[in-house]
Short mmCIF file of N, CA, C and O in Angstrom, two decimals:
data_model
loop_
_atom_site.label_atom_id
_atom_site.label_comp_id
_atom_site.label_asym_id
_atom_site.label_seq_id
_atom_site.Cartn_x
_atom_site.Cartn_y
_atom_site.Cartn_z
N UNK B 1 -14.92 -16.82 -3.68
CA UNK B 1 -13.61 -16.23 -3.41
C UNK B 1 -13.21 -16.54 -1.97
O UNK B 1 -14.09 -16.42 -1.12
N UNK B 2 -12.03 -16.90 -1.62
CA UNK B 2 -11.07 -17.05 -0.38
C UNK B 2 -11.62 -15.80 0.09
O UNK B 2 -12.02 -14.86 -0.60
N UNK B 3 -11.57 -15.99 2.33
CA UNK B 3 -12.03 -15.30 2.99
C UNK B 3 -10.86 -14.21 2.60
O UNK B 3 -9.69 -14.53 2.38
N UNK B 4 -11.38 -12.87 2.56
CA UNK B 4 -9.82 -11.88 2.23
C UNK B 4 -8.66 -11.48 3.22
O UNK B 4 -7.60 -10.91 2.97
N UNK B 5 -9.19 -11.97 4.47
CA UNK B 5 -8.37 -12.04 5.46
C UNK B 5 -6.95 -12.91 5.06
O UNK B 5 -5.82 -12.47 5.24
N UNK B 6 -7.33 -14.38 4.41
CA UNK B 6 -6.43 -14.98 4.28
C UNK B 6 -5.68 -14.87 2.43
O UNK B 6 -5.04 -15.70 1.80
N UNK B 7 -6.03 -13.84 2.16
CA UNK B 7 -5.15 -13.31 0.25
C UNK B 7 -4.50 -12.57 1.13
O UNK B 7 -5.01 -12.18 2.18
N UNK B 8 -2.83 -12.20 0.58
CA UNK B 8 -1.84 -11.46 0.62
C UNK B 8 -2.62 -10.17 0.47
O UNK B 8 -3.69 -10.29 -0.13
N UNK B 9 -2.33 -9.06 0.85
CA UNK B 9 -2.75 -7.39 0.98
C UNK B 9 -1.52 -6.30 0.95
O UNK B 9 -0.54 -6.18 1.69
N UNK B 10 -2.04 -5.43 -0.40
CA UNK B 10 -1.13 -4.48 -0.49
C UNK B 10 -1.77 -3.12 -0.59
O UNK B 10 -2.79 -2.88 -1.22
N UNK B 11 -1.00 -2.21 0.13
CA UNK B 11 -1.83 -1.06 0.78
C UNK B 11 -1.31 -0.06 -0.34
O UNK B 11 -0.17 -0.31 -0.71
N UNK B 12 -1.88 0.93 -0.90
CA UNK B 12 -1.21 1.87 -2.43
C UNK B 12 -1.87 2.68 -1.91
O UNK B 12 -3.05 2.71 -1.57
N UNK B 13 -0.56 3.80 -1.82
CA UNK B 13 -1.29 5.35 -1.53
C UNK B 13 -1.25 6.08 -2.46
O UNK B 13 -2.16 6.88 -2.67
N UNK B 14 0.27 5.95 -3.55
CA UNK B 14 1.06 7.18 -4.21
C UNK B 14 0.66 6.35 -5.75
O UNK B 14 -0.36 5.78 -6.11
N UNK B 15 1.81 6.56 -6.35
CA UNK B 15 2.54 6.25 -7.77
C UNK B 15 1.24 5.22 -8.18
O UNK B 15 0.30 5.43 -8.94
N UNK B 16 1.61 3.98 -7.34
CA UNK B 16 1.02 2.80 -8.10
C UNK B 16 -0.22 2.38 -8.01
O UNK B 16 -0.65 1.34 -8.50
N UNK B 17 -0.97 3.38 -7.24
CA UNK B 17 -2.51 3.45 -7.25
C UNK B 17 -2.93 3.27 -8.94
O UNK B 17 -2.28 3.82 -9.84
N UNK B 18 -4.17 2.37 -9.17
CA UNK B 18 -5.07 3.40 -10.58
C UNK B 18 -5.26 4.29 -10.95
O UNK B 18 -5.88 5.12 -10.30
N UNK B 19 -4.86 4.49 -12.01
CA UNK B 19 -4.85 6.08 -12.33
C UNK B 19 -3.68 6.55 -12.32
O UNK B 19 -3.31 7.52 -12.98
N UNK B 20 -2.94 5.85 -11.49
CA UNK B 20 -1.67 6.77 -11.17
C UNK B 20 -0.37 7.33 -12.33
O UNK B 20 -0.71 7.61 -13.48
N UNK B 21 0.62 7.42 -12.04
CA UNK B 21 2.22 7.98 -12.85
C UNK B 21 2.59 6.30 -12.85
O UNK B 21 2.87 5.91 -13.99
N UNK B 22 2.64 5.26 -11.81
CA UNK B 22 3.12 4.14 -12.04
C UNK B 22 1.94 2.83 -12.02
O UNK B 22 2.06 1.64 -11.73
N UNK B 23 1.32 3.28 -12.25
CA UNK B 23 0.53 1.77 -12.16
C UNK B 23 0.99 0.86 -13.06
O UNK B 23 0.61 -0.29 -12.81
N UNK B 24 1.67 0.99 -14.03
CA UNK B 24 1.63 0.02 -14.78
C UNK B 24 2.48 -1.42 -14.56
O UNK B 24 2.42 -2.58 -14.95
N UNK B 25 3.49 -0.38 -13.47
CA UNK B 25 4.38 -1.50 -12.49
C UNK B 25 3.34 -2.89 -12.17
O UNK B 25 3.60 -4.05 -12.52
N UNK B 26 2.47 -2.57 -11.64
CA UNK B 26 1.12 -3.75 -10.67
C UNK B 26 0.91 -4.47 -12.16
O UNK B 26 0.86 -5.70 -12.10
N UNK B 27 0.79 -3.92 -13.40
CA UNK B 27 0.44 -5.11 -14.69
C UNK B 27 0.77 -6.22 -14.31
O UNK B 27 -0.20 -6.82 -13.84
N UNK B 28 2.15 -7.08 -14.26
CA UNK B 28 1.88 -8.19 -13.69
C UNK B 28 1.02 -9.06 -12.54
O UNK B 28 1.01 -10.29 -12.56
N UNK B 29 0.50 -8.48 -11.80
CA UNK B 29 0.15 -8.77 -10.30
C UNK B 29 -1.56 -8.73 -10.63
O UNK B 29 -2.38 -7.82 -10.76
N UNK B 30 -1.60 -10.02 -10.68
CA UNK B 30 -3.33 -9.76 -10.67
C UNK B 30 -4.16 -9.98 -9.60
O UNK B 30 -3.74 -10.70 -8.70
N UNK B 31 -5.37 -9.46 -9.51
CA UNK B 31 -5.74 -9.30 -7.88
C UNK B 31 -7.17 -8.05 -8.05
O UNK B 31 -7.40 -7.42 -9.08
N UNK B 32 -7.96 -7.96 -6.78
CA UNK B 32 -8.81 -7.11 -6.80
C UNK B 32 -8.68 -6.21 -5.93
O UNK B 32 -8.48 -6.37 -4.73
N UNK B 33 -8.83 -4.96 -6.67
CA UNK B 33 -8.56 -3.79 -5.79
C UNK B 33 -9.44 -3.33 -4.96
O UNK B 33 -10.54 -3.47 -5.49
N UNK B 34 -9.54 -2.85 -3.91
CA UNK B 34 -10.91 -2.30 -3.02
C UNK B 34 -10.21 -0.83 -2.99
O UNK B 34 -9.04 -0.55 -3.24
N UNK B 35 -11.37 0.12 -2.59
CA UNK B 35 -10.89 1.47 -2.23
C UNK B 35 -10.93 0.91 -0.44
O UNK B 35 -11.40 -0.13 0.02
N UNK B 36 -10.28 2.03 0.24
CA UNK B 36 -9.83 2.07 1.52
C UNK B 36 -9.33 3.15 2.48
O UNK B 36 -8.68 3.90 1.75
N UNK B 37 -9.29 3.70 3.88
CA UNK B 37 -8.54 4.02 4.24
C UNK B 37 -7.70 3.77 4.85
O UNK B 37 -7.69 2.57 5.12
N UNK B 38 -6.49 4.62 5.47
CA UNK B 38 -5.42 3.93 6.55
C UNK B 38 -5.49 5.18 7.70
O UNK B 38 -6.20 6.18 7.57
N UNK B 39 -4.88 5.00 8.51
CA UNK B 39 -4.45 5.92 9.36
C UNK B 39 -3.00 6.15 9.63
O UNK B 39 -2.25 5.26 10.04
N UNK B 40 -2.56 7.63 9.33
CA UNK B 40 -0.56 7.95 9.54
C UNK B 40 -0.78 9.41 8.93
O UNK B 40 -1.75 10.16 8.87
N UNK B 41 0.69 9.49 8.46
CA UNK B 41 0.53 10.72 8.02
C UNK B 41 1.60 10.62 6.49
O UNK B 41 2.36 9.67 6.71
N UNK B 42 1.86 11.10 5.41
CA UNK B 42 2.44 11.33 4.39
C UNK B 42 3.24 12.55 4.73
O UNK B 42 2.87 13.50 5.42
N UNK B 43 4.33 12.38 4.19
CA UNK B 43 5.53 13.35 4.52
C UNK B 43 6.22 13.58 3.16
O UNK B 43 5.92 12.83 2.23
N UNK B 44 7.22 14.65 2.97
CA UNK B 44 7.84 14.59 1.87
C UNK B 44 9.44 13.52 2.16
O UNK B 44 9.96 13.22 3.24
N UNK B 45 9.75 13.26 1.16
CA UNK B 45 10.45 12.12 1.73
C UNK B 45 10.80 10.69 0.76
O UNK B 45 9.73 10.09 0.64
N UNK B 46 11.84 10.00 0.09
CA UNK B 46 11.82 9.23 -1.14
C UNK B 46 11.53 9.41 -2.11
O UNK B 46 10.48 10.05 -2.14
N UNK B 47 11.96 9.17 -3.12
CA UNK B 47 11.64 9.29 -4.63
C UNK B 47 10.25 9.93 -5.26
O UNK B 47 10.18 10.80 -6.13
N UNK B 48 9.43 9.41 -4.75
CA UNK B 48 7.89 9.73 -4.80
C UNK B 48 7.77 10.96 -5.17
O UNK B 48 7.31 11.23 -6.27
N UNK B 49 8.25 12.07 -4.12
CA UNK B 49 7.90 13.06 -3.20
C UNK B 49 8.27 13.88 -4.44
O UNK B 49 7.51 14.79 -4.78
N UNK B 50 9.43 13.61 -5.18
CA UNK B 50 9.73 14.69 -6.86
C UNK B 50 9.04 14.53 -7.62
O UNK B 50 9.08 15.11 -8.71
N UNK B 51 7.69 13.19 -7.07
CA UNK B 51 6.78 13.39 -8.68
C UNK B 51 5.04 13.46 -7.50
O UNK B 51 3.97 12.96 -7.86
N UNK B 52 5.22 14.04 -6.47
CA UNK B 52 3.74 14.79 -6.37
C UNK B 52 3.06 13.61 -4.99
O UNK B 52 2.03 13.76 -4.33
N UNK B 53 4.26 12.30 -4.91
CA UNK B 53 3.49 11.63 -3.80
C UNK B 53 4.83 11.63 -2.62
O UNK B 53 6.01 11.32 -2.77
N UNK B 54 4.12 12.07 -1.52
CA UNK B 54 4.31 12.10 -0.14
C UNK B 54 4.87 10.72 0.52
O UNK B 54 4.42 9.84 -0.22
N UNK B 55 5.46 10.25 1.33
CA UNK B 55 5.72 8.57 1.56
C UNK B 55 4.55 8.57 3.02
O UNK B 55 4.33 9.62 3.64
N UNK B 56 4.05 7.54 3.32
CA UNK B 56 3.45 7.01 4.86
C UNK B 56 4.38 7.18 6.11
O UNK B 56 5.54 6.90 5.83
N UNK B 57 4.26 7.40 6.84
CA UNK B 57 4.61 7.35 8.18
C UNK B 57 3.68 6.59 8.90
O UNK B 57 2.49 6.64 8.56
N UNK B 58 4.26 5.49 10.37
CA UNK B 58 3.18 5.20 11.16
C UNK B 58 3.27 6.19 12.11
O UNK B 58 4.28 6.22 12.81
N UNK B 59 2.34 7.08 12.28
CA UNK B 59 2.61 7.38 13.84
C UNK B 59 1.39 6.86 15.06
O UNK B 59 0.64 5.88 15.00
N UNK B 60 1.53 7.87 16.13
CA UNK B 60 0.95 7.23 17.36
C UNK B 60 -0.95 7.96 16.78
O UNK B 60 -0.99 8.99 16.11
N UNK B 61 -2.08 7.34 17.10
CA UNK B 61 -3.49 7.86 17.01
C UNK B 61 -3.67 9.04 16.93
O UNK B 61 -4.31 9.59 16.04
N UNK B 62 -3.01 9.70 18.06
CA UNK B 62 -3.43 11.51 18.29
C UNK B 62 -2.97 12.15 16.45
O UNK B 62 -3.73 12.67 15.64
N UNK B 63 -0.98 11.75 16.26
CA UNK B 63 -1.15 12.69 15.07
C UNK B 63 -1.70 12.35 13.61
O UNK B 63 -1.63 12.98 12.55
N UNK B 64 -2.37 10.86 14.02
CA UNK B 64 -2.55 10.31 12.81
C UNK B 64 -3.78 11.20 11.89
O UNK B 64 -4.83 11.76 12.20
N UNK B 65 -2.98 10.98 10.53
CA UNK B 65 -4.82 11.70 9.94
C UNK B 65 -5.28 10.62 8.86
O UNK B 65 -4.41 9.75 8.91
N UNK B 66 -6.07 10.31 8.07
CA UNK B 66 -7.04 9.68 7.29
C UNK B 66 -6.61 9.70 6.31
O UNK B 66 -6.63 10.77 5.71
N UNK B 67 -5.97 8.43 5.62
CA UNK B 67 -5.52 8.51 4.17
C UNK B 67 -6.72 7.13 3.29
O UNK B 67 -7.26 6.06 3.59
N UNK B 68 -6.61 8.11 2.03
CA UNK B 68 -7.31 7.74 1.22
C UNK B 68 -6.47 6.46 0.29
O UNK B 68 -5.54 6.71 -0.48
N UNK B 69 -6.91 5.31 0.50
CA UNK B 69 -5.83 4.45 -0.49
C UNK B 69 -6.62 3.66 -1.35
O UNK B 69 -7.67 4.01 -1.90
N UNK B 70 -6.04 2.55 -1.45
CA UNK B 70 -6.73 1.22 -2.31
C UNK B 70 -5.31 -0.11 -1.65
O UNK B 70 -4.10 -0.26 -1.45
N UNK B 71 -6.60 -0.74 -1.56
CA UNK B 71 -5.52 -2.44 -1.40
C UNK B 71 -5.66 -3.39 -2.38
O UNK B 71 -6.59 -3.21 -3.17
N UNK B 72 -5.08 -4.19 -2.49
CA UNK B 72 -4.42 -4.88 -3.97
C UNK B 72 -4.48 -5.80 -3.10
O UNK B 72 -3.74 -5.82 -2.12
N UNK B 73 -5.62 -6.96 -3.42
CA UNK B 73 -5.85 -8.28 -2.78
C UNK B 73 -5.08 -9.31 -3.95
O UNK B 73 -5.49 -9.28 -5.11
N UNK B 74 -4.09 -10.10 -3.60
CA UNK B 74 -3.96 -10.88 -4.47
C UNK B 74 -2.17 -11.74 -4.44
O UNK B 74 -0.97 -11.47 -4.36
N UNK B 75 -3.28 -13.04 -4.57
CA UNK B 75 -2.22 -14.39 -4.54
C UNK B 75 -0.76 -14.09 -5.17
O UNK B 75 0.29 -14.63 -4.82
N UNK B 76 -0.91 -13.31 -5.97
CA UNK B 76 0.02 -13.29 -6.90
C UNK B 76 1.50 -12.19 -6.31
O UNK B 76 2.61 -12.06 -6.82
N UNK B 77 0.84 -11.48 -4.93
CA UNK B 77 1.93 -10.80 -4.03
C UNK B 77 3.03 -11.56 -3.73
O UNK B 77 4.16 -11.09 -3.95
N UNK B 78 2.81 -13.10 -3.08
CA UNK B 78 3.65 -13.56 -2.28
C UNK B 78 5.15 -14.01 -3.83
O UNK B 78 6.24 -14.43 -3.43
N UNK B 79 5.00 -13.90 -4.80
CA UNK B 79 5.64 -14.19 -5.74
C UNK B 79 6.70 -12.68 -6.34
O UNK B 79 7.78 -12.61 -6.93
N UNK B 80 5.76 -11.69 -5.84
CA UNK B 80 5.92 -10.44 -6.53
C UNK B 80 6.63 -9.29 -5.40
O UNK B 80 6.90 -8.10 -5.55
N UNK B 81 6.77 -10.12 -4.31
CA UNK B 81 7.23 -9.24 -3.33
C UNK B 81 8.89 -8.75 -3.45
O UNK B 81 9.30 -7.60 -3.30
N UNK B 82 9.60 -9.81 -3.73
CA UNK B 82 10.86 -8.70 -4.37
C UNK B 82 10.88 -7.96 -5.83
O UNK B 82 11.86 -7.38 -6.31
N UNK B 83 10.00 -8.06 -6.24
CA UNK B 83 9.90 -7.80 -7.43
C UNK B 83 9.40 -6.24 -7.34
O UNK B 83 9.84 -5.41 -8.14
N UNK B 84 8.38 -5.87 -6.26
CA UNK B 84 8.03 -4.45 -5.79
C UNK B 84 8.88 -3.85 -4.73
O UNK B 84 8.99 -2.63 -4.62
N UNK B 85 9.53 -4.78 -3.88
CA UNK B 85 10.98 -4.35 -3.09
C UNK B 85 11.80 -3.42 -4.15
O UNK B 85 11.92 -2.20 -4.11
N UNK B 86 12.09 -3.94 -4.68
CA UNK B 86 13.24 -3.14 -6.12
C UNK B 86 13.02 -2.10 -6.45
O UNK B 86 13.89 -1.23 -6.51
N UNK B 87 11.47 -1.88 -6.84
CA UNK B 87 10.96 -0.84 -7.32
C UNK B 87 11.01 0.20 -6.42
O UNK B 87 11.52 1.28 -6.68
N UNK B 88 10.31 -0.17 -5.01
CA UNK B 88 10.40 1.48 -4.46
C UNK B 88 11.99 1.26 -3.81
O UNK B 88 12.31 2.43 -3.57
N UNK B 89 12.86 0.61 -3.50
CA UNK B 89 13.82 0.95 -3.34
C UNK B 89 14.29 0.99 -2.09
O UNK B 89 13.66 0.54 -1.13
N UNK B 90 15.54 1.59 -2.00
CA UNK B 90 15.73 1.36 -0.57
C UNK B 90 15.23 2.89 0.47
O UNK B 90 15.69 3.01 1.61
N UNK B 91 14.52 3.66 0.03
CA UNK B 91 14.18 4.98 0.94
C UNK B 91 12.84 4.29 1.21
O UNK B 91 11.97 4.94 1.79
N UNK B 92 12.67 3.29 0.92
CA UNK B 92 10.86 2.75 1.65
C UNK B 92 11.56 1.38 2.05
O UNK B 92 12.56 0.84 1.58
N UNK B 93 10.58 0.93 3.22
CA UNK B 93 10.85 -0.11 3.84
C UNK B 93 9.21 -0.61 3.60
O UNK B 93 8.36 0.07 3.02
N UNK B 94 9.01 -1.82 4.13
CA UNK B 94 7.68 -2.80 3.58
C UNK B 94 7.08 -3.03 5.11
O UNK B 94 7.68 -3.71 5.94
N UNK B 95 5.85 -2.39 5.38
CA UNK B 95 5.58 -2.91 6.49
C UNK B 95 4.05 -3.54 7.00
O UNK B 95 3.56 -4.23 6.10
N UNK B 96 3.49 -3.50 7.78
CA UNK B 96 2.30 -4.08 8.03
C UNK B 96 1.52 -2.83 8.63
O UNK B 96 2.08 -2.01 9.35
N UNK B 97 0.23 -2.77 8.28
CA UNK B 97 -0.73 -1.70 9.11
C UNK B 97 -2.11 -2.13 8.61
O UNK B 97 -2.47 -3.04 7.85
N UNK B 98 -2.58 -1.45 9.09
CA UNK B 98 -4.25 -1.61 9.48
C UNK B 98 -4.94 -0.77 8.51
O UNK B 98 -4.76 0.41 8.21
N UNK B 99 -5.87 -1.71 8.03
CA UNK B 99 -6.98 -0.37 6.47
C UNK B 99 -8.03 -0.96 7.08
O UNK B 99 -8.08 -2.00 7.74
N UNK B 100 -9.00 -0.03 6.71
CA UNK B 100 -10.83 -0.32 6.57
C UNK B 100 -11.04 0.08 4.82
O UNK B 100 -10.67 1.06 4.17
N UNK B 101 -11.70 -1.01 4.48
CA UNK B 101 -12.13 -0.77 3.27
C UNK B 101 -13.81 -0.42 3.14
O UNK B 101 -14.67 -1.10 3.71
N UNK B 102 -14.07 0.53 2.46
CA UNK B 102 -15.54 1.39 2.44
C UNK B 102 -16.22 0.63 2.93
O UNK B 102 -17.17 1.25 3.41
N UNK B 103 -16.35 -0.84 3.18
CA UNK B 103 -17.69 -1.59 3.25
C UNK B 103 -17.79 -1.96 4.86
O UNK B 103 -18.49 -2.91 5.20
N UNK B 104 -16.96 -1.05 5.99
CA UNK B 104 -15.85 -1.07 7.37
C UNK B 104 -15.35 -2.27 7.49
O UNK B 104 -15.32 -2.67 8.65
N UNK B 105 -14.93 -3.01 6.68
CA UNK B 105 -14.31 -4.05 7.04
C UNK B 105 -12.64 -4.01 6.93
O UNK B 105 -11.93 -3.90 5.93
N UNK B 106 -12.29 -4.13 8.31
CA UNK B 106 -10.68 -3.94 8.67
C UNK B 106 -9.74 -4.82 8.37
O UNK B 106 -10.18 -5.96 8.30
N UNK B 107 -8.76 -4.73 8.18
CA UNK B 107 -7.55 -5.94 8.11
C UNK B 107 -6.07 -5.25 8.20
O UNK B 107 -5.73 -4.07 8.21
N UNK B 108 -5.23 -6.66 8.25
CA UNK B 108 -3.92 -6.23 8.21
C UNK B 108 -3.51 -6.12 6.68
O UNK B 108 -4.03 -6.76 5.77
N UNK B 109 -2.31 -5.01 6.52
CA UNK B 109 -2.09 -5.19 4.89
C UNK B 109 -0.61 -4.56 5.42
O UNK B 109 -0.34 -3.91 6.42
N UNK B 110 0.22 -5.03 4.28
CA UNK B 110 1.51 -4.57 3.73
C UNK B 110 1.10 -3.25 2.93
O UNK B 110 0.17 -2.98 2.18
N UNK B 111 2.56 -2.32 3.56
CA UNK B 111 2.85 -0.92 2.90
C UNK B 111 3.68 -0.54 2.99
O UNK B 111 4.35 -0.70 4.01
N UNK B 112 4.11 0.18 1.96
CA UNK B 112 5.60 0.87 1.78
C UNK B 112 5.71 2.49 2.32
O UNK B 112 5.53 3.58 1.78
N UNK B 113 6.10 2.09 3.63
CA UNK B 113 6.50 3.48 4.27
C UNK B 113 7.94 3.82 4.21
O UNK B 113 8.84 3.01 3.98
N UNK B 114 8.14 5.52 4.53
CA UNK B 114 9.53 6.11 4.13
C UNK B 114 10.32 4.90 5.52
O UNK B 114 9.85 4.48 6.58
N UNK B 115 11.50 4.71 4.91
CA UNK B 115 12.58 4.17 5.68
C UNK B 115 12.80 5.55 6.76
O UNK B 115 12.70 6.66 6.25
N UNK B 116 13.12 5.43 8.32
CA UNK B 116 13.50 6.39 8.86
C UNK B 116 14.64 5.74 9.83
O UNK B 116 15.29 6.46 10.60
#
């Protein structure tokens, strides 16, 4: 497998996690999931928030707290990226942040935080 630094990375906190109310959205998108955390905070805030998920915020270290996610490694992002634009809409914007996945290995990944 390609070093994972260089596969597209998508950071899932809410809906479209496994398991979730929307996963089934990701059916097209194939790829391997790792568990992970991030650092920010979840707020109420976008669509989400009426069915039980909170949106990301970045903030500064001090108020950040420990979120539990999963990243979605896979080629098949760079094809699928307006295609998950649509979905969460315009109260989330798409951005870049920092995960450790259980095994501490860090990287950059794309995530859909509340638009502010």
């Amino acid at each position: 497998m390609k070093d994972l630094q260089l596969i597209p990375a998508l950071i899932i906190y809410g809906s479209l996690a496994p398991g979730e109310s929307n996963h089934s959205v990701m059916n097209p998108i194939k790829g391997e999931w790792k568990k992970a955390i991030i650092k920010g905070k979840l707020q109420e805030g976008g669509w989400g928030s009426s069915l039980g998920y909170n949106g990301f915020v970045s903030v500064n270290l001090e108020e950040a707290e420990t979120i539990k996610c999963y990243v979605l490694f896979s080629e098949d992002l760079t094809t699928n990226w307006d295609y998950l634009d649509e979905f969460e809409g315009d109260g989330y914007v798409r951005i870049q942040t920092e995960y450790q996945l259980q095994s501490g290995e860090i990287g950059i990944g794309y995530i859909y935080a509340l638009k502010q």
